CSV table of C-alpha atoms in Angstrom, one decimal:
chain,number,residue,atom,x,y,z
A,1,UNK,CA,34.6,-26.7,34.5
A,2,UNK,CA,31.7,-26.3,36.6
A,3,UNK,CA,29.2,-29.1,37.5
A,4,UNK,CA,26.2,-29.8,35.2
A,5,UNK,CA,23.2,-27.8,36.3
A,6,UNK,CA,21.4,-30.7,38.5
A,7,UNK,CA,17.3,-31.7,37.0
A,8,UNK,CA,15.9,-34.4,39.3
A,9,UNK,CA,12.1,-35.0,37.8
A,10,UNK,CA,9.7,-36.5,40.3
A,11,UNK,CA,7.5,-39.4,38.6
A,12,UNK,CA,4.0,-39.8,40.5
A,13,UNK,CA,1.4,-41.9,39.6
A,14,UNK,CA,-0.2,-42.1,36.8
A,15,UNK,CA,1.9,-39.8,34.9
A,16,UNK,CA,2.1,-38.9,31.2
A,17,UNK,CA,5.0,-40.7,29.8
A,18,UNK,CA,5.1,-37.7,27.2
A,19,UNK,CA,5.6,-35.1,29.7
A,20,UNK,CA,8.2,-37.4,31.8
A,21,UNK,CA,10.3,-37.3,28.5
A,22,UNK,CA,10.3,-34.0,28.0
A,23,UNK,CA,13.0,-32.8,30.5
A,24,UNK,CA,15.5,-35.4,29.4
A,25,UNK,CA,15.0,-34.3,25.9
A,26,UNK,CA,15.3,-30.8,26.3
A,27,UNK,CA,18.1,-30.4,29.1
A,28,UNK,CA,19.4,-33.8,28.2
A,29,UNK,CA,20.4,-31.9,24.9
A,30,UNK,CA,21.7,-28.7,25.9
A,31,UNK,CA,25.8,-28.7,25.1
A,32,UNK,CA,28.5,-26.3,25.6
A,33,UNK,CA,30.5,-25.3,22.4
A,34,UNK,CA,33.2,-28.3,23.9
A,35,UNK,CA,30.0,-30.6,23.2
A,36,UNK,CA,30.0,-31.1,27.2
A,37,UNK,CA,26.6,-31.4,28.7
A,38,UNK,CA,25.4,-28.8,30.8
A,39,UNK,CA,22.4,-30.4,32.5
A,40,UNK,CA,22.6,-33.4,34.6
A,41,UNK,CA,18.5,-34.7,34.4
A,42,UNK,CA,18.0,-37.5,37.0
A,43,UNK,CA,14.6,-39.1,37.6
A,44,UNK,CA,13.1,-40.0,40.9
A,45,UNK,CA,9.6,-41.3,42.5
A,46,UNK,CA,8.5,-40.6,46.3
A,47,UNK,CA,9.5,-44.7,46.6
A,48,UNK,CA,12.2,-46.3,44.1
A,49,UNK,CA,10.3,-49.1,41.8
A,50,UNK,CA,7.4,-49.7,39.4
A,51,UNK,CA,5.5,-45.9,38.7
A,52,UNK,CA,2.3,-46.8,37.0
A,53,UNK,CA,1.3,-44.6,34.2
A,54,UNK,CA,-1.5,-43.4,32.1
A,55,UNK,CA,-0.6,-45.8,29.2
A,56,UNK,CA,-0.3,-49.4,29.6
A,57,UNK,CA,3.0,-49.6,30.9
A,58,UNK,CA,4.6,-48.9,33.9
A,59,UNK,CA,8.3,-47.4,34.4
A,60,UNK,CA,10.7,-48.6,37.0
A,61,UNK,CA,12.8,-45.2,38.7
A,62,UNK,CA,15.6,-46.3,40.5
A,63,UNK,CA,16.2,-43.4,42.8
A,64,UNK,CA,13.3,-42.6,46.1
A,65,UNK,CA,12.8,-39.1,47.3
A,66,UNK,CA,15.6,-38.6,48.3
A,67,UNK,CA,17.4,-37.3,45.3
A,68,UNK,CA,15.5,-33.9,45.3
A,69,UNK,CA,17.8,-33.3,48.0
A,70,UNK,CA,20.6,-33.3,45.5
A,71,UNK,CA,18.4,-31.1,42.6
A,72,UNK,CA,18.8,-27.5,41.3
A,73,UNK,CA,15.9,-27.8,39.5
A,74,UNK,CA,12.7,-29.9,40.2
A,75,UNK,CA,10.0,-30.7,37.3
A,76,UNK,CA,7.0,-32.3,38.6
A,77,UNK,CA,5.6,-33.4,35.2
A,78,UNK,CA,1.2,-34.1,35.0
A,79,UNK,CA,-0.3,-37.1,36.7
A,80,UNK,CA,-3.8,-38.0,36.2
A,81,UNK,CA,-3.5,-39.9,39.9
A,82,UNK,CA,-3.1,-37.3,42.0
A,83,UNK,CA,-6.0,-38.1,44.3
A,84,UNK,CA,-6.0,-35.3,47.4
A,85,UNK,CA,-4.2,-33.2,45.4
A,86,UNK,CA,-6.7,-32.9,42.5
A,87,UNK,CA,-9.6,-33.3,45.0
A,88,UNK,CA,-8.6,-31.4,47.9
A,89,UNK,CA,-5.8,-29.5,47.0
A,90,UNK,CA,-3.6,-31.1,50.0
A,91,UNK,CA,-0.6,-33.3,50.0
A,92,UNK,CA,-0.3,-36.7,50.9
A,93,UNK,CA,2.2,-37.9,53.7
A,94,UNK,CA,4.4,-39.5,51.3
A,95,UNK,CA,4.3,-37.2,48.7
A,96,UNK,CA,4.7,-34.0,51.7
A,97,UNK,CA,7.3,-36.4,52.6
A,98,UNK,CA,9.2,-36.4,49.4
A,99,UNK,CA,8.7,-32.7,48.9
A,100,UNK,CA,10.7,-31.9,52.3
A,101,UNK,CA,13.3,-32.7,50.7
A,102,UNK,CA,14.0,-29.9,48.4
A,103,UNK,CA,16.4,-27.6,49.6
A,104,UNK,CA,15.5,-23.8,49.6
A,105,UNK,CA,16.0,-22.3,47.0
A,106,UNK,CA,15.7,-24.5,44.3
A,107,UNK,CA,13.8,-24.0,41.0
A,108,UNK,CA,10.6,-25.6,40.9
A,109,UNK,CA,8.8,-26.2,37.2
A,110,UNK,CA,5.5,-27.7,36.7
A,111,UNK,CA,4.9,-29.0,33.7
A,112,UNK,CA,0.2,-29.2,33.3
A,113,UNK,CA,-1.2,-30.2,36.6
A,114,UNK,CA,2.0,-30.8,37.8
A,115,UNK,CA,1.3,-27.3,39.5
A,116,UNK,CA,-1.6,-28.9,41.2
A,117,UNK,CA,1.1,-30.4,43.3
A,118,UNK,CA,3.0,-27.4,43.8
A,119,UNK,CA,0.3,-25.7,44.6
A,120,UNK,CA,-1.1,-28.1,47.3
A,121,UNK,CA,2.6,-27.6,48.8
A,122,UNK,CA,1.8,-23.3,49.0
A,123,UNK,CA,4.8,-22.8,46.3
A,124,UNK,CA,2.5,-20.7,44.0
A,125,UNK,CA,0.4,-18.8,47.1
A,126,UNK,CA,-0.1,-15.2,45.9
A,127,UNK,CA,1.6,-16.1,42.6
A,128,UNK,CA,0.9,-15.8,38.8
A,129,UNK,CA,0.9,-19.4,37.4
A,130,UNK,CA,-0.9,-21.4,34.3
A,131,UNK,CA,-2.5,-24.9,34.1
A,132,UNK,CA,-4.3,-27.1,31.0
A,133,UNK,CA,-6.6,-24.3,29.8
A,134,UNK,CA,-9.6,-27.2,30.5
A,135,UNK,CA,-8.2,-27.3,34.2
A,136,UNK,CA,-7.9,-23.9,34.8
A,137,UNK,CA,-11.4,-22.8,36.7
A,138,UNK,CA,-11.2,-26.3,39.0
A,139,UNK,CA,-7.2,-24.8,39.6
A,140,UNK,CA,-8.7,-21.3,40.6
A,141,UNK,CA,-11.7,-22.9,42.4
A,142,UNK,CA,-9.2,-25.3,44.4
A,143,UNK,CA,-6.4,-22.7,45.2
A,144,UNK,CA,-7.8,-19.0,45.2
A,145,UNK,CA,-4.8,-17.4,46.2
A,146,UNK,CA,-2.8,-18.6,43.3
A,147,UNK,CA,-3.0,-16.1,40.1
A,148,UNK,CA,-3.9,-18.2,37.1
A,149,UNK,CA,-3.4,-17.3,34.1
A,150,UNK,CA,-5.1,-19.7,31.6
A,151,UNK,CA,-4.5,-17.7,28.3
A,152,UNK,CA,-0.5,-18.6,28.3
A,153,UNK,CA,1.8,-21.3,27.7
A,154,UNK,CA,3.8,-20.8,30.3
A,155,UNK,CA,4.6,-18.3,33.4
A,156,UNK,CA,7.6,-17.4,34.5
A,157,UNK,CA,7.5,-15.9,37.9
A,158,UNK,CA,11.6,-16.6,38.7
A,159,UNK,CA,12.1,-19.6,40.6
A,160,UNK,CA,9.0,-21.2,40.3
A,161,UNK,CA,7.7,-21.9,36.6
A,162,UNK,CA,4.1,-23.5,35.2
A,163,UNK,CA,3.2,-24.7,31.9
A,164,UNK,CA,0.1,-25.2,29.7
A,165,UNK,CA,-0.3,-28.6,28.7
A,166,UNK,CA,1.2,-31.4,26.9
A,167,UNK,CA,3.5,-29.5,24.6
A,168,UNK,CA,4.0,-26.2,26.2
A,169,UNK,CA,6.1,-28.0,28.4
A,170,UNK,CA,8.5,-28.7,25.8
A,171,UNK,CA,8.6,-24.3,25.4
A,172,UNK,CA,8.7,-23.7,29.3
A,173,UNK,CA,12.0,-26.3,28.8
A,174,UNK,CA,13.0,-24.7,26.0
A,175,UNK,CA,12.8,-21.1,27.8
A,176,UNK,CA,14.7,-22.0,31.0
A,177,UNK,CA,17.4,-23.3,28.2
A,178,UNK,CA,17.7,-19.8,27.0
A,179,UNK,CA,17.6,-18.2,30.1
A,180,UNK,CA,20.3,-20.4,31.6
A,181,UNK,CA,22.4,-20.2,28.7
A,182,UNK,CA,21.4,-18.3,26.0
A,183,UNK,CA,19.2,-18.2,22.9
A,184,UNK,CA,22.2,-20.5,20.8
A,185,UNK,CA,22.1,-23.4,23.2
A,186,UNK,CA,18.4,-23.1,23.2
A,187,UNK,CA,18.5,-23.0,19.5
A,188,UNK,CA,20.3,-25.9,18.8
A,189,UNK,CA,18.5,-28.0,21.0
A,190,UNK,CA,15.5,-26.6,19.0
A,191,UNK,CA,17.0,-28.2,15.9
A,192,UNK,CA,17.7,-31.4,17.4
A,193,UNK,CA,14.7,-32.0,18.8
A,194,UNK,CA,12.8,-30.6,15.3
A,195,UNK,CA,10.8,-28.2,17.2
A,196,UNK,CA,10.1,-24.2,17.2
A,197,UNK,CA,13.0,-22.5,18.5
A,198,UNK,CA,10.7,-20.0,20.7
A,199,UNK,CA,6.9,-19.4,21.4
A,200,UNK,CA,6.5,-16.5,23.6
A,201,UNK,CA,5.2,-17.6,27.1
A,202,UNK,CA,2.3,-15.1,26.4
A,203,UNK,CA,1.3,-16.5,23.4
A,204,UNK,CA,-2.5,-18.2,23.6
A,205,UNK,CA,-2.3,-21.7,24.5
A,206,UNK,CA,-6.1,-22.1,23.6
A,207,UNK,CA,-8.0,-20.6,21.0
A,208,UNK,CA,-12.2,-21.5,21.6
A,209,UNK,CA,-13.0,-21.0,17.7
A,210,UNK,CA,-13.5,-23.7,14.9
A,211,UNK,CA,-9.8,-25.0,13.0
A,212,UNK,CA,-9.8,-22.3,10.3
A,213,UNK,CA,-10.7,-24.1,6.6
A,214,UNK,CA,-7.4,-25.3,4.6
A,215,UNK,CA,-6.8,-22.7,2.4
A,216,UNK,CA,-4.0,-22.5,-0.5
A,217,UNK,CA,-2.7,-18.8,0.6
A,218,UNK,CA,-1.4,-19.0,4.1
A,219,UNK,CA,1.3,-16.0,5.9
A,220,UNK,CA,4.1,-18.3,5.3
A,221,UNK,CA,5.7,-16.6,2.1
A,222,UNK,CA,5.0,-13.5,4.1
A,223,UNK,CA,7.1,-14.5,7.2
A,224,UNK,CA,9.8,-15.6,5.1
A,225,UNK,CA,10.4,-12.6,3.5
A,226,UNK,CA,10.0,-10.3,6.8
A,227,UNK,CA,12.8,-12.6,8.2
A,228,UNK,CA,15.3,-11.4,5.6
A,229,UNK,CA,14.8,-7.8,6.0
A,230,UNK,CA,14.3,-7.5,9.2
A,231,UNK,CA,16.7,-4.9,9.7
A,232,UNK,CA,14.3,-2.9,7.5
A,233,UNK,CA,11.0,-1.4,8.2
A,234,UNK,CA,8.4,-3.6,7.5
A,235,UNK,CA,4.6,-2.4,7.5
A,236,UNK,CA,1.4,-4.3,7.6
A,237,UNK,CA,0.5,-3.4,4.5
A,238,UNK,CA,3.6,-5.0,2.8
A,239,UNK,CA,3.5,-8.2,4.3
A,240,UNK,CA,-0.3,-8.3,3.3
A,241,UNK,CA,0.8,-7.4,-0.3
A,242,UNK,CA,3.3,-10.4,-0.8
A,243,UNK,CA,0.3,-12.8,0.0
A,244,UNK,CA,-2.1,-11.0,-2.3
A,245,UNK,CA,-4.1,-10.4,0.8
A,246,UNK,CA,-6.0,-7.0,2.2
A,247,UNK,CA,-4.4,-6.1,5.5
A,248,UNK,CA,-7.7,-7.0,7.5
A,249,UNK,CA,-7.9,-10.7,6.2
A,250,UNK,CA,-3.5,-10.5,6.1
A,251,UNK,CA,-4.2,-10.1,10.2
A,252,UNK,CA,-7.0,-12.4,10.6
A,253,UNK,CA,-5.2,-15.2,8.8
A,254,UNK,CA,-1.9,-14.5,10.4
A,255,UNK,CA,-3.5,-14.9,14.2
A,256,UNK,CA,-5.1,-17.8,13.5
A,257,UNK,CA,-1.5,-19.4,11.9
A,258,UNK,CA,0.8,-18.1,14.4
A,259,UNK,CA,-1.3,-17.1,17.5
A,260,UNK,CA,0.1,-13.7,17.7
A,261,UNK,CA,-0.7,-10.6,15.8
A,262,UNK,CA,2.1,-9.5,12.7
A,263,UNK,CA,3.4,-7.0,14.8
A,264,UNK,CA,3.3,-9.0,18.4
A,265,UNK,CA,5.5,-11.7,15.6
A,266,UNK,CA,7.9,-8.6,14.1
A,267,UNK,CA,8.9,-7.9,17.2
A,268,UNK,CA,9.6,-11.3,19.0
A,269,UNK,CA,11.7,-12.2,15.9
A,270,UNK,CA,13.4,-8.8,16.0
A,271,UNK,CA,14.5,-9.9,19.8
A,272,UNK,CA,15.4,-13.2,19.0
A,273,UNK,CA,17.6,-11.4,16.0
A,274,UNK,CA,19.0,-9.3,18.4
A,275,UNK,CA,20.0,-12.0,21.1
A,276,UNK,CA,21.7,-14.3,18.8
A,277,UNK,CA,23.6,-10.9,17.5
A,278,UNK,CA,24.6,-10.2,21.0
A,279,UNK,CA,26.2,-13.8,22.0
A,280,UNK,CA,27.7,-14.3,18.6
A,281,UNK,CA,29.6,-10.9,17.7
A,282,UNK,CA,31.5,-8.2,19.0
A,283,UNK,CA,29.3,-5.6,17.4
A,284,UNK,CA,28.5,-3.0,19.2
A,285,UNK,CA,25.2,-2.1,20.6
A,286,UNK,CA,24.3,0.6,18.0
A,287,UNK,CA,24.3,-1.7,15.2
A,288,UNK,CA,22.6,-5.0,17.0
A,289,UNK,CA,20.1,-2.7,17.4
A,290,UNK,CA,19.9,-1.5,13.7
A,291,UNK,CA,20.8,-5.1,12.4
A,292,UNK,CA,17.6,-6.2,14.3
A,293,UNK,CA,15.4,-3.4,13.3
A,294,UNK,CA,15.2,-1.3,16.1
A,295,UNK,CA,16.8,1.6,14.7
A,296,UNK,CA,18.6,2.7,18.1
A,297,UNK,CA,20.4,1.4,21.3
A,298,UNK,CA,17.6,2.7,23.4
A,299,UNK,CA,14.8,0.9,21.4
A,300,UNK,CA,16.8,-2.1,21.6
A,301,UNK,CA,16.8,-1.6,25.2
A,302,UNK,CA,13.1,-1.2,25.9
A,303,UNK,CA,12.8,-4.1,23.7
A,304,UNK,CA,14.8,-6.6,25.2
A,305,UNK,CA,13.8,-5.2,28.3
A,306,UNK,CA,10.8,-6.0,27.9
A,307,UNK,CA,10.9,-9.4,26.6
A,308,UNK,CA,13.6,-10.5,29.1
A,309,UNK,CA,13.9,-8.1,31.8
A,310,UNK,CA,18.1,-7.5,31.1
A,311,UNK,CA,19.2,-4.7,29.0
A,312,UNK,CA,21.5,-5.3,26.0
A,313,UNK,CA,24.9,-4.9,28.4
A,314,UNK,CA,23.8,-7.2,30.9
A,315,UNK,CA,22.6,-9.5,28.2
A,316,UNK,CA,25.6,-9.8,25.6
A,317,UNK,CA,27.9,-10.1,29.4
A,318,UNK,CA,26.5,-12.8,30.5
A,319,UNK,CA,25.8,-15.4,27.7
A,320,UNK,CA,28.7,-14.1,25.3
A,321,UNK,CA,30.3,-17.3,23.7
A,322,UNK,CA,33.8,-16.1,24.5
A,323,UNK,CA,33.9,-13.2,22.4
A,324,UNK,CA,35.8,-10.5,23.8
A,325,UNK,CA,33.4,-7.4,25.0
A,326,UNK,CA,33.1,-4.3,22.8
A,327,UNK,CA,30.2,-2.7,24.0
């Protein structure tokens, strides 16, 4: 069997202990079908001891900088200490220190202004990344050649990934999950963590409008029932009918619920359908796609495409659950 997949998560000063938490929980429950872990998530600081923390407690990391040495994956989660960083834009010697000892090519996730940091160290120079929506302009202002995107939840620009804030981490997590393994390890850890399975990386992490009034009709009957026929067509109009809605206040109503519009949703469930399809059975490609709604192999393919930037082939080959190939 190989070796776990190696997380070491770098604890700086003044951290959120929400955000630290959040790579353990996520990788920390990722499981092969023999229940063995796949992630081995290790926490380090740029000196072993006491980290203070935004709350009123501190946390004592037992391992120095040294253990990024050791790390396929880094996740520098937010600080509100960073000091130069945040200021200036430039590293400290102890934290420049620390960081020299990543080995090239190894991932590196940000999780808010976490990305201040790898910013600061010219990992995201001439790159699309995201921040805190309410940090984004001083981000911009602070590191013009980095691409910020402030509209997203998360970016995924290969090996180096950046979150929103807060929660988004727990998607960007989530995401490389999927990506590592497949959308039924992702899944499950979903459950057991009782969170959403998937929110797109380009869905809005920000919306600057009131909280739409409580109302007793929502879009939730309406998702429902698109979820079981989704290897049907399914038109605006008839999801707006099932709510008693007109299709105009069916869309407005359905943004402000889900962040996305009713066909942006259709689709990303339509994916998701097709990717669990694809690891789980030996069907062939012609019928994922028609199972998932999207009639033929070649919409499938522009589809997942895309969404994941793999085509149906390359998907189902590599995350197949031991299924023999039939496609």
């Amino acid at each position: 069997m190989p070796k776990p997949h190696r997380v070491v998560v770098l604890a700086l000063p003044g951290l959120l202990p929400f955000e630290l938490g959040i790579p353990h929980r996520i990788f920390g429950r990722a499981r092969d079908p023999e229940g063995r872990p796949l992630y081995e998530i290790v926490t380090c600081a740029t000196a072993a001891g006491p980290v203070e923390t935004d709350a009123d407690f501190a946390v004592h990391v037992e391992h120095g900088p040294e253990a990024l040495a050791t790390a396929d994956t880094v996740v520098v989660p937010a600080s509100y200490e960073l000091g130069p960083v945040y200021e200036e834009g430039r590293l400290t010697g102890e934290l420049a220190a620390a960081l020299g000892h990543i080995r090239p090519g190894t991932r590196l996730v940000a999780i808010c202004t976490g990305g201040y940091v790898l910013a600061a160290a010219g990992h995201l120079d001439g790159r699309p990344a995201t921040t805190h929506w309410a940090s984004a302009e001083h981000f911009q202002r602070l590191f013009p050649t980095v691409r910020v995107d402030a509209d997203v939840l998360f970016v995924d620009d290969g090996d180096v990934l950046t979150s929103a804030g807060v929660a988004a981490g727990i998607d960007l997590c989530l995401h490389l999950v999927r990506r590592d393994h497949g959308s039924a390890v992702a899944n499950d850890v979903a459950r057991r963590t009782v969170v959403p399975p998937h929110r797109d990386g380009g869905q809005a992490q920000y919306i600057a409008r009131p909280v739409p009034e409580t109302r007793t009709h929502t879009t939730t009957a309406a998702r429902a029932w698109a979820l079981a026929r989704l290897h049907e067509p399914v038109q605006l109009r008839d999801l707006a009918e099932r709510e008693a809605m007109s299709v105009r206040t069916f869309t407005r109503r359905f943004r402000e619920e889900v962040g996305l519009s009713p066909g942006q949703w259709l689709t990303q469930q339509r994916v998701e359908r097709a990717r669990h399809l694809l690891e789980t059975s030996d069907l062939p490609i012609d019928r994922v796609a028609q199972d998932s709604g999207f009639g033929t192999a070649q919409s499938l393919r522009v589809h997942l495409m895309s969404a994941i930037g793999v085509t149906p082939t390359a998907y189902r080959r590599t995350f197949r659950l031991g299924l023999s190939s039939s496609s």
